């Protein structure tokens, strides 16, 4: 079903996966200050929990859960592959590990293979779904990492081959964009009753994960998904309590979800959010509004905010100026405007960080750093840094600003980790050339209108 996994077996690599710190990385020295900052535990002030260090494994869509074209209850269940993948990341030294997006509706998903916790899933009754998430929690937490489940609804960003009639804040279609032969249907604006059902589904999924043993949840309100569609003036044209020029109204769906989670989960349950620090399009959320949003989120008890940016139309996951390229982090300049307004909510930044030096520079502005795609090639990168034997992640011989290539490589690496195999070495020229050729063959054979999708941003 996940045809990109075939690439793994065309590129032979030894199948033993050691976790001895810094695989695929070269040893290098750095100042003691770098390691002291990275090692510092981070207390989360609303839940009372503590992350053991400042590294966060950022969410990426895995598409490794069960799928059935005919049986909805058989969809979205974590199995052996996801358990193995999160066992690897859990052992890698991250203070916090965030899963890929867990969807809250069988009919509205980002892609086949997503984990799914629908509103009908009972948090108190035994089920294969509960058993799968319990196994996942046990594996991801085994080495002391806090495990958060990222909850999501795609809204209008659902392929028309999966959902031709999506729902959104307003009826603004995602036009002029195709993903492997599939576009995106014109959404309809959610009714107030439907919004309340969506809020209930997010809350139910959080309670479900609480009962399954997760340490908390992260709401996905970035990258143009449903919660971001409510936040953005470009996609929210409502005139009711959930729209308009007032940010408090556009954020109401998020604050209602947050209040519901806080009221129905244990006291030390971590509440986090992934939010855009900026949208790179005319009329989108500005950094000033993002700062206002973070202050509002703090009032509703969010332990941490992970700052990202962009939408499907412009993901923003690239360096736009030489100044950001030198500092590596895509969104650091926006974080520096936002974070000083927070007093209790912790701030993380994800995107572009590759060297240990840039990570510690970022820690001068934020509380923690997130690693996504680098963690696919080096699941134990934090241990390598904390043990002072690496200067950063391995530098892949692909264009780091080409999200399609790097996301495809990340998906392949996750497939390998899920099977207990060593990731490919993306710094080896022959390996990369074989990967790129295999990807071209894959696209010719399975893409172009057949509804097969490569990983999308999470």
CSV table of C-alpha atoms in Angstrom, one decimal:
chain,number,residue,atom,x,y,z
A,1,UNK,CA,0.0,0.0,0.0
A,2,UNK,CA,2.8,2.4,0.8
A,3,UNK,CA,4.7,2.1,-2.3
A,4,UNK,CA,7.5,4.4,-1.4
A,5,UNK,CA,8.6,1.7,1.1
A,6,UNK,CA,9.7,-0.4,-1.9
A,7,UNK,CA,12.6,2.0,-2.2
A,8,UNK,CA,14.0,0.8,1.1
A,9,UNK,CA,14.6,-2.7,-0.2
A,10,UNK,CA,16.2,-1.4,-3.4
A,11,UNK,CA,18.9,0.3,-1.4
A,12,UNK,CA,20.7,-2.3,0.7
A,13,UNK,CA,21.9,-1.2,4.2
A,14,UNK,CA,22.8,-3.5,7.2
A,15,UNK,CA,19.7,-4.3,9.1
A,16,UNK,CA,21.0,-3.8,12.6
A,17,UNK,CA,20.0,-0.6,14.4
A,18,UNK,CA,22.4,0.4,17.2
A,19,UNK,CA,21.5,3.2,19.6
A,20,UNK,CA,24.9,4.2,20.9
A,21,UNK,CA,24.7,7.9,20.2
A,22,UNK,CA,25.2,9.8,17.0
A,23,UNK,CA,24.9,7.2,14.2
A,24,UNK,CA,25.8,8.5,10.8
A,25,UNK,CA,27.4,11.6,12.4
A,26,UNK,CA,31.0,12.6,12.7
A,27,UNK,CA,32.6,13.4,16.0
A,28,UNK,CA,33.3,17.1,16.7
A,29,UNK,CA,34.0,19.4,19.6
A,30,UNK,CA,31.9,22.3,20.8
A,31,UNK,CA,31.8,24.5,23.8
A,32,UNK,CA,30.6,23.3,27.2
A,33,UNK,CA,28.0,25.9,27.2
A,34,UNK,CA,26.2,24.3,24.2
A,35,UNK,CA,25.8,21.0,26.1
A,36,UNK,CA,24.9,22.6,29.4
A,37,UNK,CA,22.0,24.5,27.7
A,38,UNK,CA,20.8,21.5,25.8
A,39,UNK,CA,20.9,19.3,28.9
A,40,UNK,CA,18.8,21.5,31.1
A,41,UNK,CA,15.5,20.0,32.1
A,42,UNK,CA,12.4,22.1,31.2
A,43,UNK,CA,9.6,22.4,33.7
A,44,UNK,CA,6.2,22.7,32.1
A,45,UNK,CA,4.3,25.1,34.4
A,46,UNK,CA,0.7,24.3,33.8
A,47,UNK,CA,0.9,20.5,33.9
A,48,UNK,CA,3.7,20.3,36.4
A,49,UNK,CA,5.6,17.8,34.2
A,50,UNK,CA,9.3,18.2,33.3
A,51,UNK,CA,11.0,17.4,30.0
A,52,UNK,CA,14.4,15.9,30.6
A,53,UNK,CA,16.2,18.1,28.1
A,54,UNK,CA,15.5,20.8,25.5
A,55,UNK,CA,15.1,18.5,22.4
A,56,UNK,CA,11.7,17.8,20.9
A,57,UNK,CA,11.1,15.2,18.2
A,58,UNK,CA,8.7,17.2,15.9
A,59,UNK,CA,5.6,15.6,14.4
A,60,UNK,CA,5.8,14.1,10.9
A,61,UNK,CA,3.1,12.1,9.1
A,62,UNK,CA,4.1,8.5,9.2
A,63,UNK,CA,1.2,6.8,7.3
A,64,UNK,CA,2.0,3.5,9.0
A,65,UNK,CA,-1.3,2.7,10.8
A,66,UNK,CA,-3.8,0.2,9.5
A,67,UNK,CA,-6.1,0.9,6.6
A,68,UNK,CA,-9.2,-0.7,5.2
A,69,UNK,CA,-11.2,0.6,2.2
A,70,UNK,CA,-14.3,-1.1,3.5
A,71,UNK,CA,-14.2,-1.1,7.3
A,72,UNK,CA,-13.9,2.2,9.1
A,73,UNK,CA,-13.2,0.6,12.5
A,74,UNK,CA,-10.2,-1.2,11.0
A,75,UNK,CA,-8.6,2.1,10.0
A,76,UNK,CA,-6.0,4.1,11.9
A,77,UNK,CA,-4.9,1.5,14.4
A,78,UNK,CA,-1.2,1.7,15.5
A,79,UNK,CA,0.6,-1.6,14.9
A,80,UNK,CA,4.1,-3.1,15.1
A,81,UNK,CA,5.6,-0.6,12.6
A,82,UNK,CA,4.6,2.4,14.7
A,83,UNK,CA,5.6,0.8,17.9
A,84,UNK,CA,9.0,0.0,16.5
A,85,UNK,CA,9.4,3.5,15.1
A,86,UNK,CA,8.5,5.2,18.4
A,87,UNK,CA,10.6,2.8,20.4
A,88,UNK,CA,13.6,4.0,18.3
A,89,UNK,CA,12.8,7.7,18.8
A,90,UNK,CA,12.0,7.2,22.5
A,91,UNK,CA,15.4,5.7,22.9
A,92,UNK,CA,17.1,8.5,21.0
A,93,UNK,CA,17.3,11.0,23.8
A,94,UNK,CA,14.5,13.5,23.1
A,95,UNK,CA,13.0,15.3,26.1
A,96,UNK,CA,9.6,15.3,24.3
A,97,UNK,CA,8.5,13.1,21.4
A,98,UNK,CA,5.4,14.2,19.4
A,99,UNK,CA,3.6,11.6,17.2
A,100,UNK,CA,2.6,12.4,13.6
A,101,UNK,CA,-0.9,13.7,13.2
A,102,UNK,CA,-3.7,11.6,14.7
A,103,UNK,CA,-6.9,12.4,12.9
A,104,UNK,CA,-10.2,12.7,14.7
A,105,UNK,CA,-12.6,11.6,11.9
A,106,UNK,CA,-12.6,8.5,9.7
A,107,UNK,CA,-13.9,10.5,6.8
A,108,UNK,CA,-11.6,13.5,7.0
A,109,UNK,CA,-8.0,12.4,7.0
A,110,UNK,CA,-4.7,13.7,5.6
A,111,UNK,CA,-4.0,10.4,3.9
A,112,UNK,CA,-4.4,6.6,4.2
A,113,UNK,CA,-2.3,5.2,7.0
A,114,UNK,CA,-3.0,8.0,9.4
A,115,UNK,CA,-3.7,7.1,13.0
A,116,UNK,CA,-7.3,7.9,13.8
A,117,UNK,CA,-9.3,8.3,17.0
A,118,UNK,CA,-12.9,9.1,16.0
A,119,UNK,CA,-15.5,10.6,18.3
A,120,UNK,CA,-17.1,7.1,18.6
A,121,UNK,CA,-14.0,5.7,20.2
A,122,UNK,CA,-14.6,5.0,23.9
A,123,UNK,CA,-11.8,6.0,26.2
A,124,UNK,CA,-13.1,3.6,28.9
A,125,UNK,CA,-13.8,0.4,26.9
A,126,UNK,CA,-11.2,-2.1,25.8
A,127,UNK,CA,-10.7,-2.2,22.0
A,128,UNK,CA,-8.0,-3.0,19.4
A,129,UNK,CA,-7.6,0.8,19.0
A,130,UNK,CA,-7.0,1.3,22.7
A,131,UNK,CA,-4.6,-1.6,22.8
A,132,UNK,CA,-2.6,-0.2,19.8
A,133,UNK,CA,-2.2,3.2,21.4
A,134,UNK,CA,-1.3,1.7,24.8
A,135,UNK,CA,1.5,-0.3,23.1
A,136,UNK,CA,2.6,2.9,21.3
A,137,UNK,CA,2.7,4.9,24.6
A,138,UNK,CA,4.7,2.2,26.4
A,139,UNK,CA,7.3,2.1,23.6
A,140,UNK,CA,7.6,5.8,23.2
A,141,UNK,CA,8.0,6.5,26.9
A,142,UNK,CA,10.3,3.6,27.9
A,143,UNK,CA,13.4,5.8,28.1
A,144,UNK,CA,11.9,8.8,29.8
A,145,UNK,CA,10.8,11.0,26.9
A,146,UNK,CA,7.4,12.7,27.4
A,147,UNK,CA,5.1,11.4,24.6
A,148,UNK,CA,2.5,13.7,23.1
A,149,UNK,CA,0.0,12.7,20.5
A,150,UNK,CA,-0.6,15.3,17.8
A,151,UNK,CA,-4.3,15.8,17.1
A,152,UNK,CA,-5.4,17.1,13.7
A,153,UNK,CA,-8.3,17.6,11.3
A,154,UNK,CA,-7.3,18.4,7.7
A,155,UNK,CA,-10.3,20.6,6.9
A,156,UNK,CA,-10.0,21.7,3.2
A,157,UNK,CA,-6.6,20.0,2.9
A,158,UNK,CA,-8.0,16.6,2.3
A,159,UNK,CA,-7.4,15.0,-1.1
A,160,UNK,CA,-10.5,14.9,-3.2
A,161,UNK,CA,-9.9,11.2,-3.9
A,162,UNK,CA,-10.4,10.6,-0.2
A,163,UNK,CA,-13.0,13.3,0.7
A,164,UNK,CA,-14.6,15.2,-2.3
A,165,UNK,CA,-16.7,17.3,0.1
A,166,UNK,CA,-14.4,18.7,2.8
A,167,UNK,CA,-15.4,21.0,5.7
A,168,UNK,CA,-13.6,24.2,6.7
A,169,UNK,CA,-14.1,27.5,8.4
A,170,UNK,CA,-15.5,29.0,5.1
A,171,UNK,CA,-16.0,27.8,1.6
A,172,UNK,CA,-12.5,28.9,0.3
A,173,UNK,CA,-11.1,26.2,-1.9
A,174,UNK,CA,-7.5,25.2,-2.1
A,175,UNK,CA,-7.0,25.7,-5.9
A,176,UNK,CA,-4.2,25.3,-8.4
A,177,UNK,CA,-2.6,22.6,-6.4
A,178,UNK,CA,-2.3,18.9,-7.3
A,179,UNK,CA,-0.8,16.2,-5.2
A,180,UNK,CA,-0.1,13.1,-7.4
A,181,UNK,CA,-3.1,13.5,-9.6
A,182,UNK,CA,-5.5,14.6,-6.9
A,183,UNK,CA,-6.8,18.0,-6.2
A,184,UNK,CA,-8.8,19.3,-3.3
A,185,UNK,CA,-12.6,19.6,-3.2
A,186,UNK,CA,-14.4,22.9,-2.6
A,187,UNK,CA,-15.2,22.9,1.2
A,188,UNK,CA,-18.4,24.0,2.8
A,189,UNK,CA,-18.4,26.2,5.9
A,190,UNK,CA,-19.0,24.3,9.1
A,191,UNK,CA,-22.2,25.0,10.9
A,192,UNK,CA,-22.1,25.9,14.6
A,193,UNK,CA,-23.3,22.3,15.5
A,194,UNK,CA,-20.6,20.8,13.3
A,195,UNK,CA,-18.0,23.0,15.1
A,196,UNK,CA,-19.2,21.8,18.4
A,197,UNK,CA,-18.9,18.2,17.2
A,198,UNK,CA,-15.3,18.8,16.0
A,199,UNK,CA,-14.5,20.3,19.4
A,200,UNK,CA,-16.0,17.2,21.1
A,201,UNK,CA,-13.9,15.0,18.9
A,202,UNK,CA,-10.7,16.7,19.7
A,203,UNK,CA,-11.5,16.5,23.4
A,204,UNK,CA,-12.5,12.8,23.2
A,205,UNK,CA,-9.3,12.0,21.4
A,206,UNK,CA,-7.3,13.7,24.1
A,207,UNK,CA,-9.1,11.8,26.9
A,208,UNK,CA,-8.6,8.6,24.9
A,209,UNK,CA,-4.8,9.2,24.8
A,210,UNK,CA,-4.8,10.1,28.4
A,211,UNK,CA,-6.3,6.8,29.2
A,212,UNK,CA,-3.9,5.0,26.9
A,213,UNK,CA,-0.9,6.3,28.8
A,214,UNK,CA,0.2,9.3,26.8
A,215,UNK,CA,1.7,12.3,28.6
A,216,UNK,CA,-0.2,14.8,26.7
A,217,UNK,CA,-1.4,16.1,23.3
A,218,UNK,CA,-0.4,18.7,20.8
A,219,UNK,CA,-3.1,20.5,18.7
A,220,UNK,CA,-2.1,21.0,15.1
A,221,UNK,CA,-2.9,24.6,14.3
A,222,UNK,CA,-0.3,25.2,11.6
A,223,UNK,CA,0.4,24.4,8.0
A,224,UNK,CA,-3.1,25.2,6.8
A,225,UNK,CA,-5.0,22.4,8.5
A,226,UNK,CA,-8.5,23.0,9.9
A,227,UNK,CA,-7.5,24.8,13.1
A,228,UNK,CA,-5.2,27.0,11.1
A,229,UNK,CA,-8.0,27.6,8.6
A,230,UNK,CA,-10.1,29.1,11.4
A,231,UNK,CA,-7.2,31.3,12.5
A,232,UNK,CA,-6.3,32.7,9.1
A,233,UNK,CA,-8.2,35.6,7.6
A,234,UNK,CA,-7.6,34.1,4.2
A,235,UNK,CA,-9.7,31.0,4.9
A,236,UNK,CA,-12.0,32.3,7.7
A,237,UNK,CA,-14.6,34.6,6.3
A,238,UNK,CA,-17.3,33.9,8.9
A,239,UNK,CA,-19.3,36.6,10.5
A,240,UNK,CA,-20.3,34.7,13.7
A,241,UNK,CA,-18.6,33.9,17.0
A,242,UNK,CA,-16.0,31.8,15.2
A,243,UNK,CA,-14.9,34.4,12.7
A,244,UNK,CA,-14.4,38.1,11.8
A,245,UNK,CA,-11.6,40.5,12.3
A,246,UNK,CA,-11.3,39.6,16.0
A,247,UNK,CA,-8.6,37.0,16.7
A,248,UNK,CA,-10.3,35.9,19.8
A,249,UNK,CA,-13.3,34.8,17.7
A,250,UNK,CA,-11.1,33.1,15.1
A,251,UNK,CA,-9.3,31.2,17.8
A,252,UNK,CA,-12.5,30.3,19.7
A,253,UNK,CA,-12.5,26.7,18.4
A,254,UNK,CA,-9.0,26.2,19.8
A,255,UNK,CA,-9.7,27.7,23.2
A,256,UNK,CA,-12.9,25.6,23.5
A,257,UNK,CA,-10.9,22.5,22.7
A,258,UNK,CA,-8.3,23.5,25.2
A,259,UNK,CA,-10.8,24.2,28.0
A,260,UNK,CA,-12.5,20.8,27.3
A,261,UNK,CA,-9.2,18.9,27.4
A,262,UNK,CA,-8.2,20.6,30.7
A,263,UNK,CA,-11.6,19.8,32.2
A,264,UNK,CA,-11.6,16.1,31.3
A,265,UNK,CA,-8.0,14.9,31.6
A,266,UNK,CA,-5.7,14.4,34.6
A,267,UNK,CA,-4.1,17.4,36.2
A,268,UNK,CA,-0.6,16.7,34.9
A,269,UNK,CA,-1.7,16.1,31.3
A,270,UNK,CA,0.5,18.2,29.0
A,271,UNK,CA,-1.4,20.5,26.6
A,272,UNK,CA,0.7,21.8,23.6
A,273,UNK,CA,0.0,23.4,20.2
A,274,UNK,CA,1.8,23.7,16.9
A,275,UNK,CA,1.1,27.2,15.6
A,276,UNK,CA,2.2,29.3,12.7
A,277,UNK,CA,4.6,32.2,13.6
A,278,UNK,CA,3.8,33.6,10.2
A,279,UNK,CA,1.9,32.8,6.9
A,280,UNK,CA,3.9,33.6,3.8
A,281,UNK,CA,0.9,34.9,1.8
A,282,UNK,CA,-1.0,38.1,1.3
A,283,UNK,CA,-3.7,38.5,3.9
A,284,UNK,CA,-2.5,35.6,6.1
A,285,UNK,CA,-1.7,35.7,9.8
A,286,UNK,CA,1.1,38.1,10.7
A,287,UNK,CA,3.7,37.7,13.3
A,288,UNK,CA,1.9,40.3,15.4
A,289,UNK,CA,-1.3,38.3,15.4
A,290,UNK,CA,0.7,35.1,16.1
A,291,UNK,CA,2.1,36.9,19.2
A,292,UNK,CA,-1.4,37.8,20.3
A,293,UNK,CA,-2.5,34.2,19.7
A,294,UNK,CA,0.3,32.9,22.0
A,295,UNK,CA,-0.7,35.3,24.8
A,296,UNK,CA,-4.3,34.0,24.4
A,297,UNK,CA,-3.2,30.4,24.5
A,298,UNK,CA,-1.2,31.0,27.7
A,299,UNK,CA,-4.4,32.2,29.3
A,300,UNK,CA,-6.0,28.9,28.5
A,301,UNK,CA,-3.3,26.8,30.0
A,302,UNK,CA,-1.1,25.7,27.1
A,303,UNK,CA,2.2,24.2,28.5
A,304,UNK,CA,4.1,24.8,25.3
A,305,UNK,CA,3.8,26.2,21.8
A,306,UNK,CA,5.9,24.9,18.9
A,307,UNK,CA,6.4,27.7,16.4
A,308,UNK,CA,6.3,26.9,12.7
A,309,UNK,CA,5.0,28.6,9.6
A,310,UNK,CA,3.4,28.4,6.2
A,311,UNK,CA,0.5,26.6,4.5
A,312,UNK,CA,0.1,24.0,1.7
A,313,UNK,CA,0.3,26.9,-0.8
A,314,UNK,CA,3.6,28.1,0.7
A,315,UNK,CA,5.0,25.9,3.4
A,316,UNK,CA,7.8,28.3,4.3
A,317,UNK,CA,10.1,25.4,5.1
A,318,UNK,CA,13.1,27.0,3.3
A,319,UNK,CA,15.6,29.8,3.8
A,320,UNK,CA,14.3,33.0,2.3
A,321,UNK,CA,17.3,35.3,3.1
A,322,UNK,CA,21.0,34.8,3.8
A,323,UNK,CA,20.4,36.0,7.4
A,324,UNK,CA,18.1,33.1,8.1
A,325,UNK,CA,20.4,30.7,6.2
A,326,UNK,CA,23.3,31.7,8.5
A,327,UNK,CA,21.2,31.1,11.6
A,328,UNK,CA,19.6,28.0,10.1
A,329,UNK,CA,16.2,28.2,11.9
A,330,UNK,CA,13.5,29.1,9.4
A,331,UNK,CA,11.3,30.9,11.9
A,332,UNK,CA,13.7,32.2,14.6
A,333,UNK,CA,13.3,35.9,13.7
A,334,UNK,CA,9.5,35.6,14.2
A,335,UNK,CA,10.0,33.7,17.4
A,336,UNK,CA,12.1,36.5,18.8
A,337,UNK,CA,9.1,38.8,18.4
A,338,UNK,CA,6.6,36.4,19.9
A,339,UNK,CA,8.4,34.7,22.9
A,340,UNK,CA,9.1,37.8,25.0
A,341,UNK,CA,5.3,38.2,25.5
A,342,UNK,CA,5.0,34.8,27.2
A,343,UNK,CA,5.5,34.2,30.9
A,344,UNK,CA,4.4,30.6,31.6
A,345,UNK,CA,3.9,28.9,28.2
A,346,UNK,CA,7.2,27.4,26.9
A,347,UNK,CA,8.2,28.0,23.3
A,348,UNK,CA,9.9,25.6,20.9
A,349,UNK,CA,11.1,26.3,17.4
A,350,UNK,CA,11.2,23.7,14.6
A,351,UNK,CA,12.5,23.9,11.1
A,352,UNK,CA,16.0,24.3,9.5
A,353,UNK,CA,18.2,23.6,12.6
A,354,UNK,CA,21.1,21.4,11.6
A,355,UNK,CA,24.2,22.3,13.6
A,356,UNK,CA,24.6,22.2,17.4
A,357,UNK,CA,25.9,25.8,17.3
A,358,UNK,CA,22.7,27.0,15.6
A,359,UNK,CA,20.6,25.0,18.1
A,360,UNK,CA,22.2,26.7,21.1
A,361,UNK,CA,21.9,30.1,19.4
A,362,UNK,CA,18.2,29.4,19.1
A,363,UNK,CA,18.0,28.5,22.8
A,364,UNK,CA,18.9,32.1,23.5
A,365,UNK,CA,15.5,33.0,22.2
A,366,UNK,CA,13.3,30.0,22.9
A,367,UNK,CA,13.0,27.3,25.5
A,368,UNK,CA,13.6,24.3,23.3
A,369,UNK,CA,14.4,23.1,19.7
A,370,UNK,CA,12.5,20.7,17.5
A,371,UNK,CA,14.0,18.2,15.1
A,372,UNK,CA,11.9,16.6,12.4
A,373,UNK,CA,13.5,15.4,9.2
A,374,UNK,CA,17.0,15.0,10.8
A,375,UNK,CA,15.5,12.6,13.3
A,376,UNK,CA,14.5,10.3,10.5
A,377,UNK,CA,18.1,9.7,9.5
A,378,UNK,CA,19.5,10.0,13.0
A,379,UNK,CA,16.9,8.9,15.6
A,380,UNK,CA,19.4,9.2,18.4
A,381,UNK,CA,20.8,12.6,17.4
A,382,UNK,CA,20.1,14.2,20.8
A,383,UNK,CA,22.2,11.5,22.5
A,384,UNK,CA,25.0,12.3,20.1
A,385,UNK,CA,24.9,16.0,20.9
A,386,UNK,CA,24.4,15.5,24.7
A,387,UNK,CA,27.3,13.1,24.8
A,388,UNK,CA,29.4,15.8,23.1
A,389,UNK,CA,30.5,13.7,20.2
A,390,UNK,CA,28.7,15.3,17.3
A,391,UNK,CA,28.5,18.9,16.0
A,392,UNK,CA,25.0,18.5,14.5
A,393,UNK,CA,23.1,16.3,12.1
A,394,UNK,CA,24.5,14.6,9.1
A,395,UNK,CA,24.3,16.9,6.1
A,396,UNK,CA,22.3,15.2,3.3
A,397,UNK,CA,23.4,15.5,-0.3
A,398,UNK,CA,20.0,16.8,-1.4
A,399,UNK,CA,18.6,20.3,-1.5
A,400,UNK,CA,17.5,21.0,2.1
A,401,UNK,CA,15.1,23.6,0.8
A,402,UNK,CA,13.3,21.1,-1.5
A,403,UNK,CA,10.6,19.9,0.8
A,404,UNK,CA,9.3,17.2,-1.7
A,405,UNK,CA,12.7,15.5,-1.8
A,406,UNK,CA,13.5,15.7,1.9
A,407,UNK,CA,10.0,14.6,2.9
A,408,UNK,CA,10.3,11.6,0.6
A,409,UNK,CA,13.6,10.8,2.1
A,410,UNK,CA,12.2,11.1,5.6
A,411,UNK,CA,9.3,8.8,4.8
A,412,UNK,CA,11.7,6.2,3.5
A,413,UNK,CA,13.8,6.5,6.6
A,414,UNK,CA,10.8,6.0,8.8
A,415,UNK,CA,9.8,2.9,6.9
A,416,UNK,CA,13.3,1.5,7.6
A,417,UNK,CA,13.2,2.4,11.3
A,418,UNK,CA,9.8,0.7,11.5
A,419,UNK,CA,11.3,-2.5,10.2
A,420,UNK,CA,14.3,-2.3,12.6
A,421,UNK,CA,16.7,-1.3,9.8
A,422,UNK,CA,19.5,1.2,9.9
A,423,UNK,CA,18.5,4.5,8.1
A,424,UNK,CA,20.2,5.2,4.8
A,425,UNK,CA,23.2,7.5,5.0
A,426,UNK,CA,22.1,10.7,3.2
A,427,UNK,CA,25.6,12.0,3.1
A,428,UNK,CA,26.8,9.2,0.9
A,429,UNK,CA,26.7,10.3,-2.8
A,430,UNK,CA,26.1,6.9,-4.3
A,431,UNK,CA,23.3,6.1,-1.8
A,432,UNK,CA,21.6,9.5,-2.6
A,433,UNK,CA,21.9,9.0,-6.3
A,434,UNK,CA,20.3,5.6,-6.1
A,435,UNK,CA,17.6,7.0,-3.9
A,436,UNK,CA,16.8,9.8,-6.3
A,437,UNK,CA,16.7,7.4,-9.3
A,438,UNK,CA,14.5,5.0,-7.4
A,439,UNK,CA,12.2,7.9,-6.5
A,440,UNK,CA,12.0,8.9,-10.2
A,441,UNK,CA,11.1,5.3,-11.2
A,442,UNK,CA,8.5,5.2,-8.4
A,443,UNK,CA,6.9,8.4,-9.6
A,444,UNK,CA,6.8,7.2,-13.2
A,445,UNK,CA,5.3,3.9,-12.2
A,446,UNK,CA,2.8,4.8,-9.6
A,447,UNK,CA,2.2,8.6,-9.7
A,448,UNK,CA,0.3,10.8,-12.2
A,449,UNK,CA,-3.3,10.4,-11.5
A,450,UNK,CA,-3.5,7.1,-9.6
A,451,UNK,CA,-4.1,8.7,-6.3
A,452,UNK,CA,-0.9,7.6,-4.7
A,453,UNK,CA,0.6,10.3,-2.4
A,454,UNK,CA,4.0,10.9,-1.0
A,455,UNK,CA,4.3,12.4,2.5
A,456,UNK,CA,2.8,15.8,3.1
A,457,UNK,CA,3.9,18.3,5.7
A,458,UNK,CA,2.9,17.9,9.4
